[in-house]
PDB file of C-alpha atoms in Angstrom:
ATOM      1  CA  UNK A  76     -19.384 -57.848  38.328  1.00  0.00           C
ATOM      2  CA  UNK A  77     -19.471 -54.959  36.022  1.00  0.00           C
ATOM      3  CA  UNK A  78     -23.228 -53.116  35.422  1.00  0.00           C
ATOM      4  CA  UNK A  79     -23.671 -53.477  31.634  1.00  0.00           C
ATOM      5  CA  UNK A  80     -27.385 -51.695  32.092  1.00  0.00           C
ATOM      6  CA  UNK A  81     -28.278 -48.603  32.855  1.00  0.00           C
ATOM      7  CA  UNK A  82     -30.886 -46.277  33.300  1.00  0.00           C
ATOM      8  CA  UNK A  83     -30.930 -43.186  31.306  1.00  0.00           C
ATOM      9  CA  UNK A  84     -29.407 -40.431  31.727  1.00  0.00           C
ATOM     10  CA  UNK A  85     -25.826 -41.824  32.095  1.00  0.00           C
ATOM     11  CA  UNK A  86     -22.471 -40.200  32.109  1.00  0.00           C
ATOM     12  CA  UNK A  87     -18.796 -41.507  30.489  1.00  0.00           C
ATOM     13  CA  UNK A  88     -16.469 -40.154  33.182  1.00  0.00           C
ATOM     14  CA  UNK A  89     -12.463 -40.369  32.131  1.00  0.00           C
ATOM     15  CA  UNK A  90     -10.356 -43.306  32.819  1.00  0.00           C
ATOM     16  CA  UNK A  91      -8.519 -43.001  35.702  1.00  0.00           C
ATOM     17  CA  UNK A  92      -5.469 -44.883  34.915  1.00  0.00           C
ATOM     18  CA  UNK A  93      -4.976 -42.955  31.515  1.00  0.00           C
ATOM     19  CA  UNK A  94      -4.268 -39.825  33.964  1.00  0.00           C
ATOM     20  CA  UNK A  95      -1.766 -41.487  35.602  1.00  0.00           C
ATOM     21  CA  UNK A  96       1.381 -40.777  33.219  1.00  0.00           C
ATOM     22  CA  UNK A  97      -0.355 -37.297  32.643  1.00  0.00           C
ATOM     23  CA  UNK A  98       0.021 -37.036  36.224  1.00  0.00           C
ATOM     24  CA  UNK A  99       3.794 -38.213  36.510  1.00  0.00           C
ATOM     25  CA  UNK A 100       4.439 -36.416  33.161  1.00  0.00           C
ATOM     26  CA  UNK A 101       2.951 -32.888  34.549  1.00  0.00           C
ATOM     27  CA  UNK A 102       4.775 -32.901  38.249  1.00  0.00           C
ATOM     28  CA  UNK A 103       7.896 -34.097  36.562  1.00  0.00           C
ATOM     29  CA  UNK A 104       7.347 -31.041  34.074  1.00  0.00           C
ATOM     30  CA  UNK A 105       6.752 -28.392  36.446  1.00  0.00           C
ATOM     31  CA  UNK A 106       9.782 -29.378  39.229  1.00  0.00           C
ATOM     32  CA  UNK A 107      11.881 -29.584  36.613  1.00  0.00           C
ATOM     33  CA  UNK A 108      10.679 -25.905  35.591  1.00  0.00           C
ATOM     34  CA  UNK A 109      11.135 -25.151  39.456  1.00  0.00           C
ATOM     35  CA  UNK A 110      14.177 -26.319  39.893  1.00  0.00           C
ATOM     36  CA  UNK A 111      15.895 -24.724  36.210  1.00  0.00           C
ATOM     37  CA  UNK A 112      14.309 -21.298  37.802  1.00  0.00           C
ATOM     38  CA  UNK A 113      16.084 -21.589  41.382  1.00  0.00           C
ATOM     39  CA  UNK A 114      19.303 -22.570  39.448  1.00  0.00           C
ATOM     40  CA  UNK A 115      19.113 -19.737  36.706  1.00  0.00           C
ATOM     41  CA  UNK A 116      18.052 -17.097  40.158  1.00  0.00           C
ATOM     42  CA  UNK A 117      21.304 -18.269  41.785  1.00  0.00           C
ATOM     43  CA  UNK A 118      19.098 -19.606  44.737  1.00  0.00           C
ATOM     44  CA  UNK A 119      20.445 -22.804  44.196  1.00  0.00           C
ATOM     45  CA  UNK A 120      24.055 -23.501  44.179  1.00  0.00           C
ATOM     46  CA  UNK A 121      24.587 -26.987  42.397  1.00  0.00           C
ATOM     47  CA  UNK A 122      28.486 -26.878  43.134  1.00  0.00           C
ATOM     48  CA  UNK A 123      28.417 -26.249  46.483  1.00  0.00           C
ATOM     49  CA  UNK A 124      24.961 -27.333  47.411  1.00  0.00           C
ATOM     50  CA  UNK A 125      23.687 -24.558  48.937  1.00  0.00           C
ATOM     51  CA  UNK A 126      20.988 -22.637  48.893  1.00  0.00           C
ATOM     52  CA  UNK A 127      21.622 -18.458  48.808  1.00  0.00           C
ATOM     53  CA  UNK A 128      18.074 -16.568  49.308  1.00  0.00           C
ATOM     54  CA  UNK A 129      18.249 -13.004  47.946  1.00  0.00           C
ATOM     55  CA  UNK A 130      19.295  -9.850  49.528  1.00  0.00           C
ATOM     56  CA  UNK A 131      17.203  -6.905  50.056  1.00  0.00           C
ATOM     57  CA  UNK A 132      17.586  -5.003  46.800  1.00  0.00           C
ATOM     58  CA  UNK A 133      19.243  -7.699  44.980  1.00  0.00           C
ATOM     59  CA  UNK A 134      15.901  -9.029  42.955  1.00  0.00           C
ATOM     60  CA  UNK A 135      16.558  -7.088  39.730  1.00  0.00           C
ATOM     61  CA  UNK A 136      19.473 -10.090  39.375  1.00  0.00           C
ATOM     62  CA  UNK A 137      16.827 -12.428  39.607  1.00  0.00           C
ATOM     63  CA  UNK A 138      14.419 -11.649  36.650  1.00  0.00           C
ATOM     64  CA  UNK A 139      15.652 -13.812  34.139  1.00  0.00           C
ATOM     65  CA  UNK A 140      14.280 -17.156  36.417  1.00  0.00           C
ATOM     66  CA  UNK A 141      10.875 -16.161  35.172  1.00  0.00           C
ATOM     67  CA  UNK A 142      10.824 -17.122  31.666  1.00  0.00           C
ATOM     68  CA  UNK A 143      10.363 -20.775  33.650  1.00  0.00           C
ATOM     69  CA  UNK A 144       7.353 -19.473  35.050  1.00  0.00           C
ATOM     70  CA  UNK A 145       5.121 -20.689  31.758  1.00  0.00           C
ATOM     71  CA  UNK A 146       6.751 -24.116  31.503  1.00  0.00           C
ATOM     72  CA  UNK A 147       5.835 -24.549  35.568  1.00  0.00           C
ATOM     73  CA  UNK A 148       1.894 -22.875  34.330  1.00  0.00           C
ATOM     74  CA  UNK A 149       1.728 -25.512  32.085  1.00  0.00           C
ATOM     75  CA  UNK A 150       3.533 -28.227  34.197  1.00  0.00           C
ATOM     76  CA  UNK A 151       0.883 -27.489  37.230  1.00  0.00           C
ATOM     77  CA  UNK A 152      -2.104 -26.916  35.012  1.00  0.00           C
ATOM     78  CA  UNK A 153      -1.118 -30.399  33.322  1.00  0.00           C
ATOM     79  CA  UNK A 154      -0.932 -31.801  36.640  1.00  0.00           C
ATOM     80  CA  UNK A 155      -4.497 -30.436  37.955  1.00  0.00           C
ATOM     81  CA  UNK A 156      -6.288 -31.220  35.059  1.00  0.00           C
ATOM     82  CA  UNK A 157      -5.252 -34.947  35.122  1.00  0.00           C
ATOM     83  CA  UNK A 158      -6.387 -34.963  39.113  1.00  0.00           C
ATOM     84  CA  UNK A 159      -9.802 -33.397  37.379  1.00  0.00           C
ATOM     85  CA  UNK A 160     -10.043 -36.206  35.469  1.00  0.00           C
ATOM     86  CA  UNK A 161      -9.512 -38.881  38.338  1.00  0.00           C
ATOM     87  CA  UNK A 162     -12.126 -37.497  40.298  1.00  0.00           C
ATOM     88  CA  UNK A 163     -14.871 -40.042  39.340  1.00  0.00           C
ATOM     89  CA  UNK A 164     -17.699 -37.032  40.271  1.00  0.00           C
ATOM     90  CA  UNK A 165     -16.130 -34.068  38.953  1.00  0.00           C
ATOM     91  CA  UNK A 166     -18.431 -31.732  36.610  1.00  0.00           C
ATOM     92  CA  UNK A 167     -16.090 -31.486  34.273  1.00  0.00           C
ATOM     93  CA  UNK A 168     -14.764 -33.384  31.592  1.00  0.00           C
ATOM     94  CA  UNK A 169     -17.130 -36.357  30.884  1.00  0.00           C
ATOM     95  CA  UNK A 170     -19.717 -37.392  27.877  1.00  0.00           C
ATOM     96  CA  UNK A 171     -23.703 -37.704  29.446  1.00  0.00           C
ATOM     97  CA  UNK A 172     -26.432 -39.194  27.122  1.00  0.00           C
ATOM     98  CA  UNK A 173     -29.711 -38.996  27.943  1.00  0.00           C
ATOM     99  CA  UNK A 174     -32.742 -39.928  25.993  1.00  0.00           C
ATOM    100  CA  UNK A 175     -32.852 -36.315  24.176  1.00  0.00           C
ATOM    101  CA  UNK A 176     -28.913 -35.822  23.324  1.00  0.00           C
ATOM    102  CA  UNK A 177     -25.564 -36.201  23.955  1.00  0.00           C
ATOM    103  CA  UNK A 178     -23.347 -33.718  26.506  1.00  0.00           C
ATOM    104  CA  UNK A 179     -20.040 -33.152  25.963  1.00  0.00           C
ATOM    105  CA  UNK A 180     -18.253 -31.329  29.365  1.00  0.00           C
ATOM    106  CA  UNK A 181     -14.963 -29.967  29.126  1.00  0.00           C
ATOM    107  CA  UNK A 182     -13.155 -27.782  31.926  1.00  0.00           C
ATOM    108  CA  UNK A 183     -14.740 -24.594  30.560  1.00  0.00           C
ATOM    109  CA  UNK A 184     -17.228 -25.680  27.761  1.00  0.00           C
ATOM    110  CA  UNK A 185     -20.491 -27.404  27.817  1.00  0.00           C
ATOM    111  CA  UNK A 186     -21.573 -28.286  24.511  1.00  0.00           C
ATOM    112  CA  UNK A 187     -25.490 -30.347  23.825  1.00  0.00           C
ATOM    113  CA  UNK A 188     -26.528 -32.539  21.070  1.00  0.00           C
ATOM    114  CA  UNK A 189     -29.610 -33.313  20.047  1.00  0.00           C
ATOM    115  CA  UNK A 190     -30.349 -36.962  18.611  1.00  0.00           C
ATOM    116  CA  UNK A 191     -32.652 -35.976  16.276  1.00  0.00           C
ATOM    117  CA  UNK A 192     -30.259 -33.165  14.478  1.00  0.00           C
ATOM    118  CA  UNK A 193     -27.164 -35.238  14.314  1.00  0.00           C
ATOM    119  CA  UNK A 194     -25.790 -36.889  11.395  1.00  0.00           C
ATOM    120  CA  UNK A 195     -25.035 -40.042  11.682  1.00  0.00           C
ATOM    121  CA  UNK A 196     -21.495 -41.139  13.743  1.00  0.00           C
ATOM    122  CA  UNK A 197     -18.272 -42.824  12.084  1.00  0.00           C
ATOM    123  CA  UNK A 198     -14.904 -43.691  13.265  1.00  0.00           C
ATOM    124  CA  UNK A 199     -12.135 -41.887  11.780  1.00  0.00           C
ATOM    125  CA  UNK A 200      -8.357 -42.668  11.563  1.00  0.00           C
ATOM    126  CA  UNK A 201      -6.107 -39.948  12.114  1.00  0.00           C
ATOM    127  CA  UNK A 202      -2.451 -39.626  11.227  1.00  0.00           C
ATOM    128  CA  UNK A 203      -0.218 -36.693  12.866  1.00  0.00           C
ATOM    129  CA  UNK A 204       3.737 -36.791  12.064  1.00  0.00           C
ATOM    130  CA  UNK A 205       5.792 -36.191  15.082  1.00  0.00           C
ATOM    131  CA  UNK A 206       9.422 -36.143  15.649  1.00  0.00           C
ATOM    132  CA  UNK A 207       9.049 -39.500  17.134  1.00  0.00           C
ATOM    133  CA  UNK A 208       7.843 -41.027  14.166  1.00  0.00           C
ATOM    134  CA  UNK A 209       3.598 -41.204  13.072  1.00  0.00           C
ATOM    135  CA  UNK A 210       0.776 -41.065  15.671  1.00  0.00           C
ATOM    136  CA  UNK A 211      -2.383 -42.959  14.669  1.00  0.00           C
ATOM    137  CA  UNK A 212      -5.517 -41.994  16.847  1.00  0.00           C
ATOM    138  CA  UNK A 213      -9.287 -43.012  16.483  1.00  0.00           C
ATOM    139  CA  UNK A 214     -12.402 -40.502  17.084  1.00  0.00           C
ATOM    140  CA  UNK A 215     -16.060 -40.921  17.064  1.00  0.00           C
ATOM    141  CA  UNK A 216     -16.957 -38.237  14.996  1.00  0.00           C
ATOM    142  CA  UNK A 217     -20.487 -36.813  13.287  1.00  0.00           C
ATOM    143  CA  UNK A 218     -19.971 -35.164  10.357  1.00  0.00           C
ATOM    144  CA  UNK A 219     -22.591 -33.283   8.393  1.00  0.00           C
ATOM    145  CA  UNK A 220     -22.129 -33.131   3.941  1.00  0.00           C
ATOM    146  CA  UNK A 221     -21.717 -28.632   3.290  1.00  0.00           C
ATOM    147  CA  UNK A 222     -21.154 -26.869   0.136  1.00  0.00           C
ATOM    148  CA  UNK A 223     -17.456 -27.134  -1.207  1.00  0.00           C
ATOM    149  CA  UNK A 224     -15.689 -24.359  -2.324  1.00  0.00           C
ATOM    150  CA  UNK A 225     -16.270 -22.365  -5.415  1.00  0.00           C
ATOM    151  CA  UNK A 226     -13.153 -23.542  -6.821  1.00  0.00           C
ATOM    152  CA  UNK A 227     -12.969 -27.288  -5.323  1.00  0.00           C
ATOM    153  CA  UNK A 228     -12.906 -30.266  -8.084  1.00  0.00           C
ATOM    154  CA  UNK A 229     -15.898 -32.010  -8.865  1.00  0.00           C
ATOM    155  CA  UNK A 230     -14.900 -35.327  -7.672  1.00  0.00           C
ATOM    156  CA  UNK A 231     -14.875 -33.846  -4.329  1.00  0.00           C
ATOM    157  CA  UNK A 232     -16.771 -33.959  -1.199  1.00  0.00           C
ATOM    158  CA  UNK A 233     -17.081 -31.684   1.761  1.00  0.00           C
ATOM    159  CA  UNK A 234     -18.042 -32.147   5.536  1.00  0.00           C
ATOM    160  CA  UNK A 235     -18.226 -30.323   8.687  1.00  0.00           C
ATOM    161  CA  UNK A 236     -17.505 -32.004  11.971  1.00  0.00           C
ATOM    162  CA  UNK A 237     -20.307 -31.334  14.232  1.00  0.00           C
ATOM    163  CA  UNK A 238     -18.615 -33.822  17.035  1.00  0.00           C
ATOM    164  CA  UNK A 239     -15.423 -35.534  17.673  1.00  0.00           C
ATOM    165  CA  UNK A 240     -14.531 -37.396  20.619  1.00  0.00           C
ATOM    166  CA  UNK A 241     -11.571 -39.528  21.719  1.00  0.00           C
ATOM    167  CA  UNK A 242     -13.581 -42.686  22.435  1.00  0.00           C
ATOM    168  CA  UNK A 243     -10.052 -44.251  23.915  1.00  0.00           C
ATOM    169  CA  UNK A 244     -10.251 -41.422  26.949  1.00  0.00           C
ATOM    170  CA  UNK A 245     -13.538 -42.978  28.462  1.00  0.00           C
ATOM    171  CA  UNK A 246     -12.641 -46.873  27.238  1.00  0.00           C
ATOM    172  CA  UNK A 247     -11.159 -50.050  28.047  1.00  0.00           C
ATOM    173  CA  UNK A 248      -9.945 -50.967  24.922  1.00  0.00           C
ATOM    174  CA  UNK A 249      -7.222 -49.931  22.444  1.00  0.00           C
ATOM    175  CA  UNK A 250      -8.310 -46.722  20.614  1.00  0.00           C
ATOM    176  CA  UNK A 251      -9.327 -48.291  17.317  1.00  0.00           C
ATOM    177  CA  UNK A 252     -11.687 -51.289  19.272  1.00  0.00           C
ATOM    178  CA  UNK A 253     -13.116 -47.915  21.816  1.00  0.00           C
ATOM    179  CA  UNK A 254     -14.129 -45.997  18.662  1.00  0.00           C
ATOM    180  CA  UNK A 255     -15.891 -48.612  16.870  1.00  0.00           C
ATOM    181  CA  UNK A 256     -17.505 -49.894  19.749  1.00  0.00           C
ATOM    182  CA  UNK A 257     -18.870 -45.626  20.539  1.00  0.00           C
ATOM    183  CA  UNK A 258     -19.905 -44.983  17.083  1.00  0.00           C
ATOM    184  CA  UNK A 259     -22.187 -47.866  17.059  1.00  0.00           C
ATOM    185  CA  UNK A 260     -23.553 -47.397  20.220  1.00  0.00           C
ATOM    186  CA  UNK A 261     -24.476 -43.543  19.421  1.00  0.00           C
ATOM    187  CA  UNK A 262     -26.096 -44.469  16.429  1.00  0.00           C
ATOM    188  CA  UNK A 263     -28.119 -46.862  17.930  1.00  0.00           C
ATOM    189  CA  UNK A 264     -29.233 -44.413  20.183  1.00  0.00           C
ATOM    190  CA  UNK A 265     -29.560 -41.952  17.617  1.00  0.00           C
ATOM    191  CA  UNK A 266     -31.851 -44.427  15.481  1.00  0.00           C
ATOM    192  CA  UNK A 267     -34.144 -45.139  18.686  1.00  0.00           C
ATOM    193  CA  UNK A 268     -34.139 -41.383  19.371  1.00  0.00           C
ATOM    194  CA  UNK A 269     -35.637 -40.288  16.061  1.00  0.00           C
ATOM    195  CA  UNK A 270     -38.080 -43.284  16.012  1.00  0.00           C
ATOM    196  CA  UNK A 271     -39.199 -42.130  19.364  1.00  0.00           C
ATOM    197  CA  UNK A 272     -38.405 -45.447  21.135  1.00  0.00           C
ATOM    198  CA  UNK A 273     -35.520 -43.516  23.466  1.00  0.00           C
ATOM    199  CA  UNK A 274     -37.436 -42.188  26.745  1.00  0.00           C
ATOM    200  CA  UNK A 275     -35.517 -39.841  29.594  1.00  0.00           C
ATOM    201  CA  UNK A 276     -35.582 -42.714  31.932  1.00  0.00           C
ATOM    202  CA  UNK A 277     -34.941 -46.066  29.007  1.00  0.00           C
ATOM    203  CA  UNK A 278     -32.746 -48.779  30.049  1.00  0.00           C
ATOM    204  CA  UNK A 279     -30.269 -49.209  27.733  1.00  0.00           C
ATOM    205  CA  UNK A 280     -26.704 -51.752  27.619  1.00  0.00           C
ATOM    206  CA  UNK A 281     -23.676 -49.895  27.669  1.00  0.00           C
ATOM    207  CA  UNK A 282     -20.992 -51.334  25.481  1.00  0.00           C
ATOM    208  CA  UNK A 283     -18.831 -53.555  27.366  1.00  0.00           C
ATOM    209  CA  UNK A 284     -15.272 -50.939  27.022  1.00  0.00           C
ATOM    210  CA  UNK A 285     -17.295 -48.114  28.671  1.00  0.00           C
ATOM    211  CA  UNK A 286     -19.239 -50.151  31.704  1.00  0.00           C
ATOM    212  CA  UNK A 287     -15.924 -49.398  33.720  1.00  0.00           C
ATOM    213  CA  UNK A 288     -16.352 -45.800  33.401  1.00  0.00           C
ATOM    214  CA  UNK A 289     -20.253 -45.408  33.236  1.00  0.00           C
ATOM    215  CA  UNK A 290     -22.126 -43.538  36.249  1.00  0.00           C
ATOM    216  CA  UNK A 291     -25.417 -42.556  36.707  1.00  0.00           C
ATOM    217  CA  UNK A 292     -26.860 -39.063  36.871  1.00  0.00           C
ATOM    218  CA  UNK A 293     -29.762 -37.577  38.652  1.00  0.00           C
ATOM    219  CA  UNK A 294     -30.739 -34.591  36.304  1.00  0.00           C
ATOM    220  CA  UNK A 295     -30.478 -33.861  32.902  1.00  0.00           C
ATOM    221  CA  UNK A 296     -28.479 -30.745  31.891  1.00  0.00           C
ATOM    222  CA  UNK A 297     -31.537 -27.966  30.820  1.00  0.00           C
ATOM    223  CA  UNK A 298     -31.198 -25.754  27.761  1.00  0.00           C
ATOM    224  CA  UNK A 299     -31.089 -25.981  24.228  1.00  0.00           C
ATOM    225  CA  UNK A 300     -29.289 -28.575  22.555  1.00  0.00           C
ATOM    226  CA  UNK A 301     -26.961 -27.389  19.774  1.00  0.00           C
ATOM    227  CA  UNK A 302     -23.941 -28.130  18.450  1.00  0.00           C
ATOM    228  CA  UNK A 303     -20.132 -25.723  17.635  1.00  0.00           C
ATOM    229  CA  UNK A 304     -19.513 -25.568  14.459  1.00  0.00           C
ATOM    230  CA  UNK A 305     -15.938 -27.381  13.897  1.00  0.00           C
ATOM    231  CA  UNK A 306     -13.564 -26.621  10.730  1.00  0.00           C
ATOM    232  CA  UNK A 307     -14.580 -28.386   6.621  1.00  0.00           C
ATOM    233  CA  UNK A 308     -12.978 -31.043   6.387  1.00  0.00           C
ATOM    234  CA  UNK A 309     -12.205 -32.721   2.432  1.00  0.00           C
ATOM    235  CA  UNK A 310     -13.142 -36.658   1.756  1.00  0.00           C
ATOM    236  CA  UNK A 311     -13.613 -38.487  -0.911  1.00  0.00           C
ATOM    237  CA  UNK A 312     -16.396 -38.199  -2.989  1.00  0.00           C
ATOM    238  CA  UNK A 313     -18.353 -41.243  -1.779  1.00  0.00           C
ATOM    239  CA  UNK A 314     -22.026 -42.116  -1.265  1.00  0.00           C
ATOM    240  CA  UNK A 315     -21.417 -43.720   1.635  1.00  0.00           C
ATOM    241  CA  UNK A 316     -18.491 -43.756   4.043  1.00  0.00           C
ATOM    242  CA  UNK A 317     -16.420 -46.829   5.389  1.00  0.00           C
ATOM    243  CA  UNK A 318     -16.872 -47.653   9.368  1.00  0.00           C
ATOM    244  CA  UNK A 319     -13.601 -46.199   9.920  1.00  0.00           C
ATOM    245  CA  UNK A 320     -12.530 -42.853   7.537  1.00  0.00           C
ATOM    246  CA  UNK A 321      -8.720 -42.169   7.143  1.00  0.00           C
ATOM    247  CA  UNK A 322      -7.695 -38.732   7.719  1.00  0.00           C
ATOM    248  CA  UNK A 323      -4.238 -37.101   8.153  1.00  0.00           C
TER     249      UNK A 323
END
C-alpha cells in the first residue's frame, strides 16, 4: 500500500518511467551521431563492411566527422540526465517542501521559496505549435500582479512568474489532473504556513498522484529562501483568475 502521510520535510523525486523514452530517445540520438561520424571519417565502410582506422598523418581527412560531435554532446547529456532522474536519491532534480518553503533542485540550480512570500498557485494551460501539430502542457505556477508597461492598454493586466513547475514530471496522472491536484495542495500549505499551523516536522497527506514519488528527507536545505525572477507575462484583466489560466 502506498504512504499517503508524511512527515515534513518531504521531497517529489521524478518519475522513473517518464525517463524511460528520454532514455531510449538520448542513446538512440547519440549512436546515431556516432555512427554518421565514423561513416563521414571513412572509418566505416558501409559497402564493403569494413572498418579502415586512420594512418599516421592521415587525420587532417578526418575533421569534417566532428561537426557530429554536438549532436553525440547532446545525445549523451540527454541520456545522463534521464539516468539522473531515475536515481530515486539523487540531489538533483526534485521539488522538497518543508514547513518554511518550497525547494526546487535542478542539475545546477537550487532555487527556495518561502510560504509566506508567495502568491498564491494556479494551473496554467500552455499551447506551443510544433511541426507535429499543437502541444498542450499544464504547470503549477505562482504568479505575482507588476506594473504594466507605460504604453500597455488599460484593460490589461500584468504578472511575473515567480514559479513554474511541470506537475506531470513528479505525477501519476495525465498533466492537466497532476497540475490541479499540485496547485491545490501548495496552497493549502501555503494557507497553513502563513496562519502558522505548518511546523518543520507536521504531518501532512500527500495528494494521491504524487504518493508514488514522495520520499522523506532528513534535513532541511539552510539559507535564505527567495525566489528568480521569471519573464512578465500579459493576462486578462481579471480580479480573480480561473483554476486553470490559458496561455500560448
Amino acid at each position: 500500500m502506498v504512504q499517503s502521510a508524511w512527515k515534513l520535510p518531504i521531497r517529489l523525486v521524478p518519475r522513473r518511467g517518464q525517463q524511460i523514452g528520454m532514455l531510449i530517445f538520448s542513446l538512440v540520438f547519440g549512436g546515431f551521431a556516432v555512427f554518421w561520424m565514423a561513416g563521414a571519417a571513412g572509418i566505416l565502410d558501409m559497402d564493403n563492411m569494413t572498418i579502415n582506422w586512420p594512418q599516421s598523418g592521415d587525420w587532417g581527412s578526418y575533421l569534417f566527422a566532428l561537426f557530429g560531435l554536438p549532436f553525440l554532446a547532446i545525445g549523451g547529456g540527454g541520456a545522463v540526465v534521464a539516468l539522473m532522474k531515475m536515481r530515486r536519491n539523487s540531489p538533483h532534480f526534485h521539488l522538497q517542501i518543508h514547513g518554511e518553503g518550497l525547494v526546487i533542485k535542478s542539475l545546477f540550480k537550487l532555487r527556495r521559496y518561502d510560504w509566506s512570500k508567495l502568491p498564491a498557485f494556479e494551473t496554467v494551460r500552455v499551447e506551443r505549435k510544433t511541426k507535429n501539430g499543437t502541444r498542450v502542457s499544464y504547470y503549477t505556477v505562482a504568479s505575482e500582479n507588476t506594473l504594466a508597461p507605460p504604453d500597455a492598454p488599460r484593460s490589461a493586466s500584468y504578472s511575473r512568474e515567480v514559479v513554474r513547475i511541470m506537475a506531470d514530471e513528479y505525477g501519476a496522472k495525465n498533466g492537466k489532473d497532476d497540475a490541479d491536484a499540485l496547485t491545490a495542495w501548495f496552497n493549502q500549505l501555503r494557507d497553513q504556513a502563513r496562519d502558522g499551523r505548518l511546523g518543520p516536522n507536521e504531518v501532512v497527506n500527500v495528494p494521491e498522484p504524487f504518493q508514488a514519488t514522495a520520499i522523506s528527507v532528513t534535513e532541511t536545505p539552510r539559507g535564505p529562501l527567495a525566489g528568480r525572477s521569471a519573464p512578465v507575462i500579459q493576462a486578462g484583466a481579471r480580479t480573480q483568475r480561473p483554476p486553470t489560466v490559458d496561455r500560448g
